[in-house]
Short mmCIF file of C-alpha atoms in Angstrom, two decimals:
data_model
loop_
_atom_site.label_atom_id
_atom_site.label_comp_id
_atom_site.label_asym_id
_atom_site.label_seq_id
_atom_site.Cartn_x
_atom_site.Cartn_y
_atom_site.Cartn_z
CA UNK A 113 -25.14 -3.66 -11.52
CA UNK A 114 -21.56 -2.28 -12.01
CA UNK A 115 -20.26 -3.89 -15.92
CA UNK A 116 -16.55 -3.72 -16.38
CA UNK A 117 -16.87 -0.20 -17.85
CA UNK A 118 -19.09 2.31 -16.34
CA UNK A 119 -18.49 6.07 -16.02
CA UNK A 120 -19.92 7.57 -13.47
CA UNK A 121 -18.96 11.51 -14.38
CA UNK A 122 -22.02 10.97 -17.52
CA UNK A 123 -24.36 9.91 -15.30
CA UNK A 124 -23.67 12.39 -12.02
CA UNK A 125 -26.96 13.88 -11.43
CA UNK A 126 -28.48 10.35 -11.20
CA UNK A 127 -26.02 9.20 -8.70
CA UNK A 128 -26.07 12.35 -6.47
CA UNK A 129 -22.44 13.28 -7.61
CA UNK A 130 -21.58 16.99 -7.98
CA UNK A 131 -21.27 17.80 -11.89
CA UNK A 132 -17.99 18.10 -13.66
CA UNK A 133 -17.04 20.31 -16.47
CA UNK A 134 -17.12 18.63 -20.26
CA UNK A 135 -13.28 19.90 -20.39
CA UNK A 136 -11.93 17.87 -17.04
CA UNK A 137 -14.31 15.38 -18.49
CA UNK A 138 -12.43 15.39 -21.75
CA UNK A 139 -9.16 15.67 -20.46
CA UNK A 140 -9.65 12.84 -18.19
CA UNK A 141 -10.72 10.40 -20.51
CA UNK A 142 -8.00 11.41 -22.98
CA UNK A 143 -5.10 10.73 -20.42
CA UNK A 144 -6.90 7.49 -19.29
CA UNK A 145 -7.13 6.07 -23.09
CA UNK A 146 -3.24 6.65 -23.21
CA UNK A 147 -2.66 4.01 -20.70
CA UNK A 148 -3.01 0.98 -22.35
CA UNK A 149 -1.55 -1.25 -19.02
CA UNK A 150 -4.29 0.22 -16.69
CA UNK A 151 -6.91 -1.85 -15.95
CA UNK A 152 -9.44 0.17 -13.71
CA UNK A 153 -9.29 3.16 -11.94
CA UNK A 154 -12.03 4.50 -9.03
CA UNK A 155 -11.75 8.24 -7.61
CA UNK A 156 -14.30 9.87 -5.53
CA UNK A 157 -14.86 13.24 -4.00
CA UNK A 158 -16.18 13.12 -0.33
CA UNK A 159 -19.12 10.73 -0.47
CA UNK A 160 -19.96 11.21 -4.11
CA UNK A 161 -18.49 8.42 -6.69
CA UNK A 162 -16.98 10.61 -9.74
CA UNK A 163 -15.52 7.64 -11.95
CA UNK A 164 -15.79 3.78 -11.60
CA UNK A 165 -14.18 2.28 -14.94
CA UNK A 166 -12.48 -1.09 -16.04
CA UNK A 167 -11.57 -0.58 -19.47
CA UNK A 168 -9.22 -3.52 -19.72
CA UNK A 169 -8.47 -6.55 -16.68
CA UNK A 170 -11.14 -8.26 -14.75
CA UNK A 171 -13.32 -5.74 -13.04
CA UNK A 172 -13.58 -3.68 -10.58
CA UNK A 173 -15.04 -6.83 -8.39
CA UNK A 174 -12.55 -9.52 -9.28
CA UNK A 175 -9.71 -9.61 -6.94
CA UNK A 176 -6.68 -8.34 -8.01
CA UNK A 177 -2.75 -8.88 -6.50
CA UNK A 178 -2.13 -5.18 -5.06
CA UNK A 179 1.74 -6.55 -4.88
CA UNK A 180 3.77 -4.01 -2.80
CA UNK A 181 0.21 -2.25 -1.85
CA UNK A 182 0.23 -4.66 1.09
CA UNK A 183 3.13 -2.52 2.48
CA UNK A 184 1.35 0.26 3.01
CA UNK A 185 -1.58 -1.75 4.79
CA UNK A 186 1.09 -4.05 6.85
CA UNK A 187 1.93 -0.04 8.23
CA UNK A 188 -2.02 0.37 8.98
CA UNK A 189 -1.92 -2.83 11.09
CA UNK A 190 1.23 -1.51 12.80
CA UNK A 191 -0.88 1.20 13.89
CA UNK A 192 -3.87 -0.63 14.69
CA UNK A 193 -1.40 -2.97 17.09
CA UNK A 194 -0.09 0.04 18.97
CA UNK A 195 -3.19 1.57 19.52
CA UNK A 196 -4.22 -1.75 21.45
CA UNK A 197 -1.18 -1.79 23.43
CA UNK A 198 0.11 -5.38 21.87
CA UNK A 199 3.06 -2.91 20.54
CA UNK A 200 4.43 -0.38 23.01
CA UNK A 201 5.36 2.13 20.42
CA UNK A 202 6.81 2.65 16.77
CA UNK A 203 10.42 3.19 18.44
CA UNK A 204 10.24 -0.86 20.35
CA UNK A 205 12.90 -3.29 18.85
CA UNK A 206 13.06 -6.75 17.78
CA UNK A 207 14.63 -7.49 20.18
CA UNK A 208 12.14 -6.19 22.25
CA UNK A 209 8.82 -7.47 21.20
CA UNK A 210 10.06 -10.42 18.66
CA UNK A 211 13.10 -11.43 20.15
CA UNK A 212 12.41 -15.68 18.70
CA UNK A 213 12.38 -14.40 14.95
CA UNK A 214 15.81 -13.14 14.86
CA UNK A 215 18.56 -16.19 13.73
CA UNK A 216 21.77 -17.41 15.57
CA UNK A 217 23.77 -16.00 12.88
CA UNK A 218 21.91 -12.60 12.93
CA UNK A 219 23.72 -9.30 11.48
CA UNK A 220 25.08 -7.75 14.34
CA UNK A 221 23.03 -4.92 15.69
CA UNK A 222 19.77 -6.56 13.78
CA UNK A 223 18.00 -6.90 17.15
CA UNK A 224 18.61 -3.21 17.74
CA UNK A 225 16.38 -2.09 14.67
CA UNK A 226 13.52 -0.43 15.36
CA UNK A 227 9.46 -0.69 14.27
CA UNK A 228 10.03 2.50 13.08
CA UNK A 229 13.18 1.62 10.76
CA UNK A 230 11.46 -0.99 8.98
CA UNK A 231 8.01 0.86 8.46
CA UNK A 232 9.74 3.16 7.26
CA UNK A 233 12.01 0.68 5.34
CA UNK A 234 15.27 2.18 6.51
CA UNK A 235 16.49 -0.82 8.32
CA UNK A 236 19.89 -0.20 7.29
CA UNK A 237 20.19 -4.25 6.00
CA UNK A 238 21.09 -5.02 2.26
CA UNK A 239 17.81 -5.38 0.56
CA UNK A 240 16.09 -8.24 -0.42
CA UNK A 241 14.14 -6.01 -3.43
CA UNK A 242 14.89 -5.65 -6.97
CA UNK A 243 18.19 -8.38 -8.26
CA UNK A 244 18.09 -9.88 -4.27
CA UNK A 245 14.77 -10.64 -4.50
CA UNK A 246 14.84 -14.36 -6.48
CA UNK A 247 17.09 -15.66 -4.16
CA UNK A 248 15.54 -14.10 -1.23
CA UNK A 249 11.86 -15.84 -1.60
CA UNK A 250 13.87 -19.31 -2.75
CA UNK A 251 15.87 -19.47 0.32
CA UNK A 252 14.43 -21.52 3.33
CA UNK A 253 13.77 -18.99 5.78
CA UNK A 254 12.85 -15.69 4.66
CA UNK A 255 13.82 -14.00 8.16
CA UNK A 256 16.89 -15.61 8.38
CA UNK A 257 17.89 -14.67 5.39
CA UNK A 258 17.27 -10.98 5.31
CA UNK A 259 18.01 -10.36 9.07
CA UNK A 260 21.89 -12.03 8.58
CA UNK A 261 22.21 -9.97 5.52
CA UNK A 262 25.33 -7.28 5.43
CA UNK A 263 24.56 -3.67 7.78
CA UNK A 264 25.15 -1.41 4.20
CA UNK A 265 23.67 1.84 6.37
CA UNK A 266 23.14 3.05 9.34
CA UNK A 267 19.49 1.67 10.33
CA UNK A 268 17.31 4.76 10.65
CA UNK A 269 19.06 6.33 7.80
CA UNK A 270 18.25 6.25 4.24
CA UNK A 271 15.75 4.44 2.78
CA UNK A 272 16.76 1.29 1.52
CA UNK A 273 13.25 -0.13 -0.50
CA UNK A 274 13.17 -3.82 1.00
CA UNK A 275 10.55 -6.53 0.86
CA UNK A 276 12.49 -8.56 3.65
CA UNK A 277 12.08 -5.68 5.56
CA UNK A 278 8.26 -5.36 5.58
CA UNK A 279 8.65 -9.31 5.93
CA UNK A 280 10.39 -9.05 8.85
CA UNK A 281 7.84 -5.88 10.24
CA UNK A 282 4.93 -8.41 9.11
CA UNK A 283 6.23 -11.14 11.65
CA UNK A 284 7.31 -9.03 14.84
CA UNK A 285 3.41 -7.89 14.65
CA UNK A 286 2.58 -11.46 14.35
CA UNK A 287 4.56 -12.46 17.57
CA UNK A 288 3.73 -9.52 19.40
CA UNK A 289 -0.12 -9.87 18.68
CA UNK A 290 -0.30 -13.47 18.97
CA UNK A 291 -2.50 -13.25 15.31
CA UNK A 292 -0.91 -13.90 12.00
CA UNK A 293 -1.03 -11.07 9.53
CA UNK A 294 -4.02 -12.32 7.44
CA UNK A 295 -6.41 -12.68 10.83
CA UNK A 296 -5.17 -9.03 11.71
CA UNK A 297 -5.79 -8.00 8.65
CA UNK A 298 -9.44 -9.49 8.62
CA UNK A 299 -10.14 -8.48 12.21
CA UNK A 300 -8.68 -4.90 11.98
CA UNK A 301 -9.21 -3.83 8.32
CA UNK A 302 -11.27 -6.40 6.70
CA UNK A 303 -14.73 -6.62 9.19
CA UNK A 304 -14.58 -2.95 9.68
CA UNK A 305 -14.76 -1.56 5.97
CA UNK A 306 -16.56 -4.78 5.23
CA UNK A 307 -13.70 -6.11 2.48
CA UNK A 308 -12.63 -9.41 1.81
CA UNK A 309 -9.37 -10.41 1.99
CA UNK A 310 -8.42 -13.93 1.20
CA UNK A 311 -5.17 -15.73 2.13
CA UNK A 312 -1.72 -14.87 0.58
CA UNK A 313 1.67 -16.20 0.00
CA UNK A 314 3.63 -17.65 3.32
CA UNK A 315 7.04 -18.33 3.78
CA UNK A 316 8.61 -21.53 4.76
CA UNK A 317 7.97 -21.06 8.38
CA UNK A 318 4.18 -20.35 7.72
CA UNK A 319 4.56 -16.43 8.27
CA UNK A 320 2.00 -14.34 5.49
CA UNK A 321 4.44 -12.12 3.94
CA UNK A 322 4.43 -8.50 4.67
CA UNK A 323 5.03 -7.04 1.61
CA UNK A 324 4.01 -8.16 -1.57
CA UNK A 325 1.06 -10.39 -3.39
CA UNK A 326 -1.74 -9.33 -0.81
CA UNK A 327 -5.44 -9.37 -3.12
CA UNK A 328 -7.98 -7.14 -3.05
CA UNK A 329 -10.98 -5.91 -5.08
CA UNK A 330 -10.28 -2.66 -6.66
CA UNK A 331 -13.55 -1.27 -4.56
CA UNK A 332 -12.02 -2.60 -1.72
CA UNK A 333 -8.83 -0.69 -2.70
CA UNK A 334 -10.95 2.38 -3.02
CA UNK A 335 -12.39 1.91 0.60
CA UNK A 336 -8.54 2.17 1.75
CA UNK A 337 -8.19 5.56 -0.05
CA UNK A 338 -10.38 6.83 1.80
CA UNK A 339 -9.80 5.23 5.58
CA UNK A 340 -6.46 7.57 4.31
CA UNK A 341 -8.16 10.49 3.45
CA UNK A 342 -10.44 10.44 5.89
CA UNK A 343 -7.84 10.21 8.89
CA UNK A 344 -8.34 6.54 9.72
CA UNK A 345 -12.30 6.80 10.00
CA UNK A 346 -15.01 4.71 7.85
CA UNK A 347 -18.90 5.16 7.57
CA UNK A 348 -18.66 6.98 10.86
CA UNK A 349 -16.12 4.55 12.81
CA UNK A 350 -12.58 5.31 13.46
CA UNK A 351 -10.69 2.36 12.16
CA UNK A 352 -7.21 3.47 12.19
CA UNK A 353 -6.03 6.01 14.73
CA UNK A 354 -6.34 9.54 13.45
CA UNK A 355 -2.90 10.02 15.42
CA UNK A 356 -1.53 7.02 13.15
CA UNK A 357 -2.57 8.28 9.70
CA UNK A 358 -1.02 11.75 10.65
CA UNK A 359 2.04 10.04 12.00
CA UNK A 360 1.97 8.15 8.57
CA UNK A 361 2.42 11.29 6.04
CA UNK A 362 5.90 12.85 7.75
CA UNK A 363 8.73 11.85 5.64
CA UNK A 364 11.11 9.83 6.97
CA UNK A 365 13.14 9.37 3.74
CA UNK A 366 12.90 10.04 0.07
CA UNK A 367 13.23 7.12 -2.78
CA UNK A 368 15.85 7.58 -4.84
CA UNK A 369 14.27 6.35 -7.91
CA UNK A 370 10.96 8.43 -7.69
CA UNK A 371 11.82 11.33 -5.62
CA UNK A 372 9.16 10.58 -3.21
CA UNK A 373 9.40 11.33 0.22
CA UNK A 374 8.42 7.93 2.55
CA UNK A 375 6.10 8.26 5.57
CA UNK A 376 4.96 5.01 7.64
CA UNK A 377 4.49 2.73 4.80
CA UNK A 378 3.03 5.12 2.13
CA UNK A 379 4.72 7.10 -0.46
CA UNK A 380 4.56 11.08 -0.25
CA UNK A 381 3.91 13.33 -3.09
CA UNK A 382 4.68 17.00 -3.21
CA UNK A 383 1.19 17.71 -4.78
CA UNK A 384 -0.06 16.33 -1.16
CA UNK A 385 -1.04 12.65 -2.28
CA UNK A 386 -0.61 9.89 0.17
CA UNK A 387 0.46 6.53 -1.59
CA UNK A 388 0.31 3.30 -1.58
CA UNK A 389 2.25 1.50 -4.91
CA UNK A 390 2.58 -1.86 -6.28
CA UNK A 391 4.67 -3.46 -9.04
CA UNK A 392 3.23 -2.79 -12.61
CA UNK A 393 1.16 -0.09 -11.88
CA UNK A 394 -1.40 -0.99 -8.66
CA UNK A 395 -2.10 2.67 -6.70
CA UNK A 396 -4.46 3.53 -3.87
CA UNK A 397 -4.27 7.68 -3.26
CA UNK A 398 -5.68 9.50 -1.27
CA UNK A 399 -5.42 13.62 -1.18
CA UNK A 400 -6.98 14.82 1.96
CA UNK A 401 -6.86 18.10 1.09
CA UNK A 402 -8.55 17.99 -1.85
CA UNK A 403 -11.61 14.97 -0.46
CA UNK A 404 -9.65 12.58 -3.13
CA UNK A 405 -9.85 8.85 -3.08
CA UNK A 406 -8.49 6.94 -5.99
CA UNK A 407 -7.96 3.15 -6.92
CA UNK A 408 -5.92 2.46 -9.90
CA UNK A 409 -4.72 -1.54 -10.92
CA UNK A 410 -2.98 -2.45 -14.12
CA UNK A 411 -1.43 -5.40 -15.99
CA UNK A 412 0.48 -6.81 -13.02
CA UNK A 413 3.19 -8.55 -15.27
CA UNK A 414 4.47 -5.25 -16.44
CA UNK A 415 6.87 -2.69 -15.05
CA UNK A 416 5.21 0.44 -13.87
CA UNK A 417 9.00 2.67 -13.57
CA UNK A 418 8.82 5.85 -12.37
CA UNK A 419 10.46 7.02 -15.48
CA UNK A 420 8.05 5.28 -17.07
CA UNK A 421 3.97 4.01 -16.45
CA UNK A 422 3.91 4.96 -12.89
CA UNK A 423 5.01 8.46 -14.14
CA UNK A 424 2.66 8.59 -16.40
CA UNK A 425 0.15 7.69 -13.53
CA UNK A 426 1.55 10.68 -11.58
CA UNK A 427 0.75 12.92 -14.36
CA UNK A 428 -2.68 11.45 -14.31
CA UNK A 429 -2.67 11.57 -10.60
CA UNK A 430 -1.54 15.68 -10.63
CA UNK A 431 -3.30 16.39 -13.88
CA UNK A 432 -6.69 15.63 -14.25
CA UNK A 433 -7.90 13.68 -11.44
CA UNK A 434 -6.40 16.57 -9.28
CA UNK A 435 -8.04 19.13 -11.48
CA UNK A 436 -11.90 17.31 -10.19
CA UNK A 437 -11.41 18.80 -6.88
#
């Protein structure tokens, strides 16, 4: 059985994995011990398991709040939905397929946004992230409140990082597939990889929120890395369209606080990572190129900046863990 801490890299010909130099070894478990708010981290190469570790936090099999993680998997569903033709394409509008979610007092030109705007959280609407977001999630309708919000750009413009606006993605998918988010998220993600995911936050009209405080195992998390790096597919099935996951890794826009570019829901690097990221530190990556999957969750009560932690994780991410491959 799997204890909180186990490396896998020391025991590698046991467990079938290909064997990794003492050096990466070293340098691995050097940048690792200098990150005192990670809790566990998972990578593997192909098939094989390199590292499985939970020096600090509850496990790797305790469920853990992936916070804006869910994002990235609200974009996976969004892809799942137009595949079965609930969703006629990324470029349909509210007021197309979710015309009943959008408020008498809507911003003008908020039924004109695009599935493609807000998965690629470039909705144009003030944000409901960062100082907005208290007052957002204490209001009585979350929709109402981020679809009357000001226009500040052009939707389809830059990238405006937005909670409200993965809310508001979350609940056009649930109107348009007739399921709410969590029994998509079971049916289409869940069953297939065979993950639990348990019930989340809803908002005052009963819609899960797309966005933020989704839980999942960290081996579950690892099992999403690579449905990413593996274009969509699991064990043999093909989960996810491969036509999705590709769609998903063309920036659309670049945050202007990491200097990431921004695909359909995940985060870009130039190094060729595809990423999901959640407050305080929670990562799943996946580097195609290289047969990468990683799962990283830390202290979720602590800031992960880019400036800062989730820098440092970059450096882990570009450093050693790239330097396996």
């Amino acid at each position: 059985m799997m204890n909180r801490r186990t490396f896998l890299a020391g025991t590698a010909a046991t467990l079938g994995a290909p064997y990794i130099a003492h050096a990466q070894t070293d340098d691995l478990r050097s940048a690792i011990d200098a990150l005192p708010q990670l809790h566990s981290i998972q990578i593997s190469r192909g098939a094989d398991p390199v590292l499985a570790e939970a020096p600090r936090g509850p496990g790797l099999e305790r469920l853990a709040n992936i916070k804006s993680c869910s994002k990235s998997l609200v974009a996976l569903l969004l892809g799942a939905a137009i595949d079965r033709g609930e969703v006629p394409s990324v470029q349909a509008s509210l007021s197309e397929i979710a015309p009943g979610i959008l408020p008498s007092n809507a911003t003008q030109g908020a039924g004109d946004i695009t599935l493609q705007d807000l998965v690629t959280l470039r909705a144009g609407l003030e944000r409901t992230s960062g100082a907005n977001y208290g007052a957002w999630v204490n209001s009585r309708n979350w929709l109402a409140d981020a679809l009357s919000r000001p226009m500040v750009a052009d939707p389809g413009g830059q990238m405006l990082y937005s909670t409200g606006s993965t809310h508001i993605l979350g609940a056009a998918l649930t109107e348009a597939t007739g399921k709410s988010l969590l029994e998509q998220a079971r049916e289409r993600l869940g069953g297939p990889l065979g993950i639990e995911i348990p019930p989340w936050t809803r908002d005052p009209q009963g819609y899960y929120m797309g966005g933020n405080n989704m839980a999942l195992r960290p081996t579950a998390m690892l099992k999403i890395a690579k449905l990413m790096r593996d274009g969509g597919q699991y064990d043999g099935e093909q989960i996810i369209p491969q036509s999705w996951v590709a769609a998903s890794t063309v920036a659309y826009a670049r945050s202007p606080w990491s200097g990431l570019s921004y695909g359909y829901g995940w985060f870009l690097s130039p190094s060729g990572y595809t990423l999901a990221r959640g407050y305080g530190g929670q990562v799943i990556a996946a580097h195609a190129e290289r047969n990468l999957a990683v799962a990283i969750t830390s202290d979720p009560n602590q800031p992960a900046r880019s400036g800062g932690y989730f820098g440092a994780l970059m450096q882990l991410l570009d450093g050693p863990v790239l330097a396996l491959a």
